[in-house]
mmCIF file of C-alpha atoms in Angstrom:
data_model
loop_
_atom_site.group_PDB
_atom_site.id
_atom_site.type_symbol
_atom_site.label_atom_id
_atom_site.label_comp_id
_atom_site.label_asym_id
_atom_site.label_seq_id
_atom_site.Cartn_x
_atom_site.Cartn_y
_atom_site.Cartn_z
ATOM 1 C CA UNK A 381 100.363 161.469 63.277
ATOM 2 C CA UNK A 382 97.055 160.325 61.761
ATOM 3 C CA UNK A 383 96.990 159.987 57.983
ATOM 4 C CA UNK A 384 93.690 161.062 56.453
ATOM 5 C CA UNK A 385 92.157 163.115 53.651
ATOM 6 C CA UNK A 386 89.165 165.434 53.533
ATOM 7 C CA UNK A 387 86.729 166.028 50.658
ATOM 8 C CA UNK A 388 84.158 168.797 50.908
ATOM 9 C CA UNK A 389 81.060 167.496 49.127
ATOM 10 C CA UNK A 390 79.638 170.995 48.714
ATOM 11 C CA UNK A 391 82.467 171.926 46.323
ATOM 12 C CA UNK A 392 83.010 168.552 44.645
ATOM 13 C CA UNK A 393 82.207 168.619 40.909
ATOM 14 C CA UNK A 394 81.373 165.085 39.749
ATOM 15 C CA UNK A 395 81.719 166.141 36.098
ATOM 16 C CA UNK A 396 85.244 167.527 36.512
ATOM 17 C CA UNK A 397 87.765 165.021 34.989
ATOM 18 C CA UNK A 398 90.466 166.428 37.261
ATOM 19 C CA UNK A 399 88.730 164.750 40.180
ATOM 20 C CA UNK A 400 90.305 161.601 38.774
ATOM 21 C CA UNK A 401 89.428 157.982 39.130
ATOM 22 C CA UNK A 402 87.210 156.014 41.468
ATOM 23 C CA UNK A 403 89.518 153.205 42.668
ATOM 24 C CA UNK A 404 88.061 149.838 43.587
ATOM 25 C CA UNK A 405 89.207 146.292 44.279
ATOM 26 C CA UNK A 406 88.306 143.333 42.110
ATOM 27 C CA UNK A 407 88.556 139.536 42.120
ATOM 28 C CA UNK A 408 88.943 137.941 38.670
ATOM 29 C CA UNK A 409 88.070 134.244 38.806
ATOM 30 C CA UNK A 410 88.267 131.533 36.163
ATOM 31 C CA UNK A 411 89.770 128.253 34.999
ATOM 32 C CA UNK A 412 93.277 127.913 33.596
ATOM 33 C CA UNK A 413 93.645 129.835 30.322
ATOM 34 C CA UNK A 414 90.363 131.745 30.642
ATOM 35 C CA UNK A 415 91.972 135.192 30.479
ATOM 36 C CA UNK A 416 92.436 136.199 34.132
ATOM 37 C CA UNK A 417 95.996 137.475 33.709
ATOM 38 C CA UNK A 418 95.300 139.022 30.292
ATOM 39 C CA UNK A 419 92.454 141.149 31.647
ATOM 40 C CA UNK A 420 94.453 142.097 34.752
ATOM 41 C CA UNK A 421 97.728 142.894 33.014
ATOM 42 C CA UNK A 422 96.863 143.925 29.449
ATOM 43 C CA UNK A 423 93.746 146.100 29.830
ATOM 44 C CA UNK A 424 94.185 147.873 33.173
ATOM 45 C CA UNK A 425 95.191 151.521 33.799
ATOM 46 C CA UNK A 426 98.894 152.387 33.831
ATOM 47 C CA UNK A 427 101.260 152.081 35.538
ATOM 48 C CA UNK A 428 100.834 148.402 36.391
ATOM 49 C CA UNK A 429 102.625 146.407 39.071
ATOM 50 C CA UNK A 430 102.007 142.684 38.585
ATOM 51 C CA UNK A 431 103.039 140.252 41.324
ATOM 52 C CA UNK A 432 103.126 136.615 40.257
ATOM 53 C CA UNK A 433 102.567 134.777 43.519
ATOM 54 C CA UNK A 434 103.354 131.132 42.776
ATOM 55 C CA UNK A 435 101.375 131.155 39.524
ATOM 56 C CA UNK A 436 102.526 131.079 35.893
ATOM 57 C CA UNK A 437 105.319 133.528 35.120
ATOM 58 C CA UNK A 438 104.024 136.526 33.121
ATOM 59 C CA UNK A 439 107.092 137.705 31.178
ATOM 60 C CA UNK A 440 105.668 136.478 27.851
ATOM 61 C CA UNK A 441 102.964 139.174 28.050
ATOM 62 C CA UNK A 442 105.657 141.835 27.596
ATOM 63 C CA UNK A 443 106.078 140.696 23.971
ATOM 64 C CA UNK A 444 102.415 141.439 23.243
ATOM 65 C CA UNK A 445 102.294 144.892 24.843
ATOM 66 C CA UNK A 446 102.552 148.198 23.047
ATOM 67 C CA UNK A 447 105.683 150.168 23.871
ATOM 68 C CA UNK A 448 103.875 152.507 26.279
ATOM 69 C CA UNK A 449 102.313 149.692 28.324
ATOM 70 C CA UNK A 450 105.574 147.742 28.432
ATOM 71 C CA UNK A 451 107.479 150.817 29.658
ATOM 72 C CA UNK A 452 104.997 151.323 32.502
ATOM 73 C CA UNK A 453 104.715 147.695 33.626
ATOM 74 C CA UNK A 454 106.748 146.116 36.425
ATOM 75 C CA UNK A 455 106.698 142.376 37.024
ATOM 76 C CA UNK A 456 107.632 140.548 40.231
ATOM 77 C CA UNK A 457 107.608 136.775 40.693
ATOM 78 C CA UNK A 458 107.538 134.654 43.871
ATOM 79 C CA UNK A 459 107.996 130.890 43.794
ATOM 80 C CA UNK A 460 108.549 128.176 46.384
ATOM 81 C CA UNK A 461 112.172 127.032 46.613
ATOM 82 C CA UNK A 462 111.354 123.426 45.728
ATOM 83 C CA UNK A 463 108.580 121.106 44.588
ATOM 84 C CA UNK A 464 107.347 120.400 48.120
ATOM 85 C CA UNK A 465 105.731 123.845 48.250
ATOM 86 C CA UNK A 466 106.053 126.817 50.564
ATOM 87 C CA UNK A 467 107.689 126.379 53.945
ATOM 88 C CA UNK A 468 106.380 128.576 56.741
ATOM 89 C CA UNK A 469 109.642 130.537 56.878
ATOM 90 C CA UNK A 470 109.572 131.041 53.096
ATOM 91 C CA UNK A 471 105.994 132.192 53.281
ATOM 92 C CA UNK A 472 106.725 134.740 55.988
ATOM 93 C CA UNK A 473 109.728 136.092 54.065
ATOM 94 C CA UNK A 474 107.681 136.328 50.868
ATOM 95 C CA UNK A 475 104.806 138.166 52.572
ATOM 96 C CA UNK A 476 107.277 140.644 54.062
ATOM 97 C CA UNK A 477 108.889 141.137 50.648
ATOM 98 C CA UNK A 478 105.450 141.674 49.108
ATOM 99 C CA UNK A 479 104.742 144.361 51.697
ATOM 100 C CA UNK A 480 108.078 146.024 50.913
ATOM 101 C CA UNK A 481 107.277 145.960 47.172
ATOM 102 C CA UNK A 482 103.885 147.575 47.737
ATOM 103 C CA UNK A 483 105.418 150.287 49.921
ATOM 104 C CA UNK A 484 108.130 151.026 47.354
ATOM 105 C CA UNK A 485 105.883 150.976 44.285
ATOM 106 C CA UNK A 486 103.292 153.276 45.867
ATOM 107 C CA UNK A 487 105.835 155.710 47.314
ATOM 108 C CA UNK A 488 105.118 159.362 46.455
ATOM 109 C CA UNK A 489 101.853 158.456 44.668
ATOM 110 C CA UNK A 490 103.748 156.600 41.925
ATOM 111 C CA UNK A 491 100.834 154.205 41.387
ATOM 112 C CA UNK A 492 98.004 156.721 41.759
ATOM 113 C CA UNK A 493 95.480 155.876 39.047
ATOM 114 C CA UNK A 494 97.394 152.699 38.207
ATOM 115 C CA UNK A 495 96.913 149.035 39.034
ATOM 116 C CA UNK A 496 98.387 146.582 41.545
ATOM 117 C CA UNK A 497 97.800 142.907 40.686
ATOM 118 C CA UNK A 498 98.361 139.772 42.777
ATOM 119 C CA UNK A 499 98.253 136.719 40.534
ATOM 120 C CA UNK A 500 97.109 134.492 41.983
ATOM 121 C CA UNK A 501 95.147 135.414 45.072
ATOM 122 C CA UNK A 502 94.553 131.671 45.541
ATOM 123 C CA UNK A 503 98.257 131.019 46.187
ATOM 124 C CA UNK A 504 98.572 134.213 48.235
ATOM 125 C CA UNK A 505 95.769 133.108 50.547
ATOM 126 C CA UNK A 506 97.296 129.618 50.906
ATOM 127 C CA UNK A 507 100.559 131.204 52.079
ATOM 128 C CA UNK A 508 98.623 133.533 54.412
ATOM 129 C CA UNK A 509 96.999 130.487 55.992
ATOM 130 C CA UNK A 510 100.339 128.722 56.388
ATOM 131 C CA UNK A 511 101.865 131.748 58.130
ATOM 132 C CA UNK A 512 98.954 133.112 60.195
ATOM 133 C CA UNK A 513 96.335 130.382 60.613
ATOM 134 C CA UNK A 514 98.075 127.008 60.860
ATOM 135 C CA UNK A 515 100.275 127.936 63.863
ATOM 136 C CA UNK A 516 97.123 128.782 65.816
ATOM 137 C CA UNK A 517 95.406 125.538 64.788
ATOM 138 C CA UNK A 518 98.503 123.494 65.633
ATOM 139 C CA UNK A 519 98.700 125.114 69.079
ATOM 140 C CA UNK A 520 95.063 124.211 69.716
ATOM 141 C CA UNK A 521 95.613 120.607 68.566
ATOM 142 C CA UNK A 522 98.565 120.254 70.961
ATOM 143 C CA UNK A 523 96.477 121.379 73.943
ATOM 144 C CA UNK A 524 93.599 119.020 74.829
ATOM 145 C CA UNK A 525 91.954 121.768 76.896
ATOM 146 C CA UNK A 526 91.614 124.097 73.903
ATOM 147 C CA UNK A 527 88.942 123.941 71.248
ATOM 148 C CA UNK A 528 88.773 125.422 67.782
ATOM 149 C CA UNK A 529 86.802 128.646 67.813
ATOM 150 C CA UNK A 530 84.611 128.385 64.734
ATOM 151 C CA UNK A 531 86.886 130.246 62.330
ATOM 152 C CA UNK A 532 88.191 132.897 64.723
ATOM 153 C CA UNK A 533 91.683 131.536 64.060
ATOM 154 C CA UNK A 534 91.459 133.182 60.636
ATOM 155 C CA UNK A 535 90.900 136.647 62.118
ATOM 156 C CA UNK A 536 94.486 137.930 61.898
ATOM 157 C CA UNK A 537 94.980 136.696 58.322
ATOM 158 C CA UNK A 538 91.679 138.251 57.253
ATOM 159 C CA UNK A 539 92.674 141.563 58.804
ATOM 160 C CA UNK A 540 96.021 141.530 56.966
ATOM 161 C CA UNK A 541 94.365 140.850 53.597
ATOM 162 C CA UNK A 542 91.663 143.457 54.151
ATOM 163 C CA UNK A 543 94.241 145.975 55.354
ATOM 164 C CA UNK A 544 96.360 145.557 52.227
ATOM 165 C CA UNK A 545 93.355 145.900 49.910
ATOM 166 C CA UNK A 546 92.063 149.023 51.635
ATOM 167 C CA UNK A 547 95.520 150.584 51.881
ATOM 168 C CA UNK A 548 96.142 150.175 48.144
ATOM 169 C CA UNK A 549 92.782 151.776 47.329
ATOM 170 C CA UNK A 550 93.540 154.623 49.729
ATOM 171 C CA UNK A 551 96.649 155.362 47.647
ATOM 172 C CA UNK A 552 94.420 155.831 44.601
ATOM 173 C CA UNK A 553 95.352 152.507 42.977
ATOM 174 C CA UNK A 554 93.127 149.776 41.598
ATOM 175 C CA UNK A 555 93.686 146.389 43.217
ATOM 176 C CA UNK A 556 93.081 143.121 41.376
ATOM 177 C CA UNK A 557 93.654 139.579 42.542
ATOM 178 C CA UNK A 558 93.021 136.511 40.424
ATOM 179 C CA UNK A 559 91.574 133.232 41.663
ATOM 180 C CA UNK A 560 91.776 129.862 39.953
ATOM 181 C CA UNK A 561 88.709 127.689 39.410
ATOM 182 C CA UNK A 562 89.142 123.917 39.316
ATOM 183 C CA UNK A 563 86.909 121.080 38.181
ATOM 184 C CA UNK A 564 84.474 119.540 40.661
ATOM 185 C CA UNK A 565 84.642 115.753 40.853
ATOM 186 C CA UNK A 566 81.934 113.257 41.743
ATOM 187 C CA UNK A 567 81.932 109.471 42.274
ATOM 188 C CA UNK A 568 82.017 108.917 38.489
ATOM 189 C CA UNK A 569 84.672 111.509 37.687
ATOM 190 C CA UNK A 570 84.638 115.194 36.705
ATOM 191 C CA UNK A 571 81.224 116.890 36.784
ATOM 192 C CA UNK A 572 80.637 118.826 33.520
ATOM 193 C CA UNK A 573 80.102 122.534 34.066
ATOM 194 C CA UNK A 574 80.826 122.373 37.805
ATOM 195 C CA UNK A 575 83.835 124.276 39.144
ATOM 196 C CA UNK A 576 84.951 125.667 42.474
ATOM 197 C CA UNK A 577 87.308 128.520 43.199
ATOM 198 C CA UNK A 578 90.574 127.185 44.654
ATOM 199 C CA UNK A 579 92.078 128.718 47.762
ATOM 200 C CA UNK A 580 89.751 131.707 47.959
ATOM 201 C CA UNK A 581 89.401 133.549 51.240
ATOM 202 C CA UNK A 582 85.756 133.222 52.315
ATOM 203 C CA UNK A 583 85.803 136.925 53.170
ATOM 204 C CA UNK A 584 86.737 138.013 49.618
ATOM 205 C CA UNK A 585 83.064 138.466 48.809
ATOM 206 C CA UNK A 586 82.965 141.208 51.453
ATOM 207 C CA UNK A 587 86.438 142.665 50.813
ATOM 208 C CA UNK A 588 86.209 143.532 47.108
ATOM 209 C CA UNK A 589 83.718 145.720 45.270
ATOM 210 C CA UNK A 590 83.663 143.682 42.051
ATOM 211 C CA UNK A 591 83.903 139.964 41.266
ATOM 212 C CA UNK A 592 84.114 138.744 37.684
ATOM 213 C CA UNK A 593 83.970 135.132 36.535
ATOM 214 C CA UNK A 594 85.851 134.922 33.212
ATOM 215 C CA UNK A 595 85.191 132.069 30.793
ATOM 216 C CA UNK A 596 85.329 131.054 27.113
ATOM 217 C CA UNK A 597 82.647 129.790 24.728
ATOM 218 C CA UNK A 598 82.967 127.943 21.429
ATOM 219 C CA UNK A 599 82.555 130.184 18.372
ATOM 220 C CA UNK A 600 80.722 127.366 16.568
ATOM 221 C CA UNK A 601 78.261 125.934 19.097
ATOM 222 C CA UNK A 602 78.497 128.459 21.928
ATOM 223 C CA UNK A 603 79.250 125.859 24.588
ATOM 224 C CA UNK A 604 81.821 126.613 27.301
ATOM 225 C CA UNK A 605 82.514 122.862 27.508
ATOM 226 C CA UNK A 606 82.923 122.177 23.771
ATOM 227 C CA UNK A 607 85.431 119.489 22.752
ATOM 228 C CA UNK A 608 84.000 118.818 19.288
ATOM 229 C CA UNK A 609 86.387 118.239 16.415
ATOM 230 C CA UNK A 610 86.396 121.097 13.914
ATOM 231 C CA UNK A 611 84.905 123.581 16.340
ATOM 232 C CA UNK A 612 87.665 126.158 16.079
ATOM 233 C CA UNK A 613 87.831 129.477 17.934
ATOM 234 C CA UNK A 614 86.766 130.714 21.346
ATOM 235 C CA UNK A 615 85.190 133.939 22.597
ATOM 236 C CA UNK A 616 86.028 135.452 25.976
ATOM 237 C CA UNK A 617 83.346 136.562 28.436
ATOM 238 C CA UNK A 618 83.071 137.864 31.988
ATOM 239 C CA UNK A 619 80.068 137.297 34.210
ATOM 240 C CA UNK A 620 79.686 139.864 36.980
ATOM 241 C CA UNK A 621 78.966 137.987 40.227
ATOM 242 C CA UNK A 622 79.336 140.976 42.560
ATOM 243 C CA UNK A 623 78.959 144.645 41.736
ATOM 244 C CA UNK A 624 79.165 146.754 44.852
ATOM 245 C CA UNK A 625 77.569 149.945 43.546
ATOM 246 C CA UNK A 626 74.701 148.355 41.652
ATOM 247 C CA UNK A 627 73.526 144.807 42.348
ATOM 248 C CA UNK A 628 71.276 145.042 39.266
ATOM 249 C CA UNK A 629 74.454 144.424 37.220
ATOM 250 C CA UNK A 630 75.104 141.095 38.921
ATOM 251 C CA UNK A 631 74.636 138.188 36.536
ATOM 252 C CA UNK A 632 75.483 140.328 33.485
ATOM 253 C CA UNK A 633 77.673 138.639 30.851
ATOM 254 C CA UNK A 634 80.167 140.979 29.159
ATOM 255 C CA UNK A 635 81.625 139.900 25.791
ATOM 256 C CA UNK A 636 85.321 140.553 25.203
ATOM 257 C CA UNK A 637 85.741 142.019 28.696
ATOM 258 C CA UNK A 638 88.261 144.763 29.420
ATOM 259 C CA UNK A 639 88.904 146.696 32.582
ATOM 260 C CA UNK A 640 87.690 149.909 30.921
ATOM 261 C CA UNK A 641 84.285 148.328 30.269
ATOM 262 C CA UNK A 642 83.933 147.231 33.885
ATOM 263 C CA UNK A 643 85.147 150.615 35.163
ATOM 264 C CA UNK A 644 82.629 152.455 32.978
ATOM 265 C CA UNK A 645 79.771 150.379 34.383
ATOM 266 C CA UNK A 646 81.024 150.833 37.927
ATOM 267 C CA UNK A 647 81.730 154.565 37.891
ATOM 268 C CA UNK A 648 79.275 155.757 35.247
ATOM 269 C CA UNK A 649 82.040 157.485 33.306
ATOM 270 C CA UNK A 650 85.086 156.449 31.267
ATOM 271 C CA UNK A 651 88.612 156.206 32.572
ATOM 272 C CA UNK A 652 90.587 159.469 32.262
ATOM 273 C CA UNK A 653 92.127 159.908 28.820
ATOM 274 C CA UNK A 654 95.514 158.225 28.589
ATOM 275 C CA UNK A 655 94.937 155.814 31.482
ATOM 276 C CA UNK A 656 94.868 152.909 29.010
ATOM 277 C CA UNK A 657 96.949 153.061 25.786
ATOM 278 C CA UNK A 658 94.979 152.983 22.548
ATOM 279 C CA UNK A 659 96.435 149.828 21.066
ATOM 280 C CA UNK A 660 95.199 146.445 19.968
ATOM 281 C CA UNK A 661 95.783 144.924 23.399
ATOM 282 C CA UNK A 662 93.933 147.545 25.408
ATOM 283 C CA UNK A 663 90.859 149.541 24.510
ATOM 284 C CA UNK A 664 90.220 151.542 21.409
#
């Protein structure tokens, strides 16, 4: 049986809070320690399901949460079995387990209005490539009569990622994945101010509604690259690099970014009351 919903625009009241949230998907990108996990885990609407996919374990955030956020947060963690990285069999098992977790956590609308986080999307995409893309490339390399098809080998993996994102949104949940940015290097060493996003699916730009580049600046000189002695303190920022509903917002720098701020800009109205606890770690 087909699974679908119907909304009659002639009777839809955009000012009625009972019409709920406007779910969207978001990529949060930044260097190590720039605040990707904090924004995704500490400021998002409850309940929150956070899946650590081969990134830093997030248990320490539980100590900084208010009681309400902690009670409505569930953490999962996937890691490779050894230092050599993910085997193909491990990757397949982990992706299946991730699917099972999503199905269980969203059962009976349990996560409607809440947030599902994959941290990091960089590692997730690397495992997706190992499981779905590399076998196709290896088969082509073994057959001299076959040629690579200009990226078509990525089609199945792209469909899986897009399907998961769209399915989560269809359940009324926000979806966030983080992506790590790493230093660009030239012939003389690291290039100041130049970074690239590691392991990002090239289709992410088309799959998510919002992309935010999070970064820190020095409270003394304002530089994001400051290493000066005595320059103590950093401020957190987010630069909007994609904003699906309004491209005029792209390039905007948001000080002290929270999910509520981004949601307000995206939807034109605040999150429903109670979606984010009023404590020092969320919004006030």
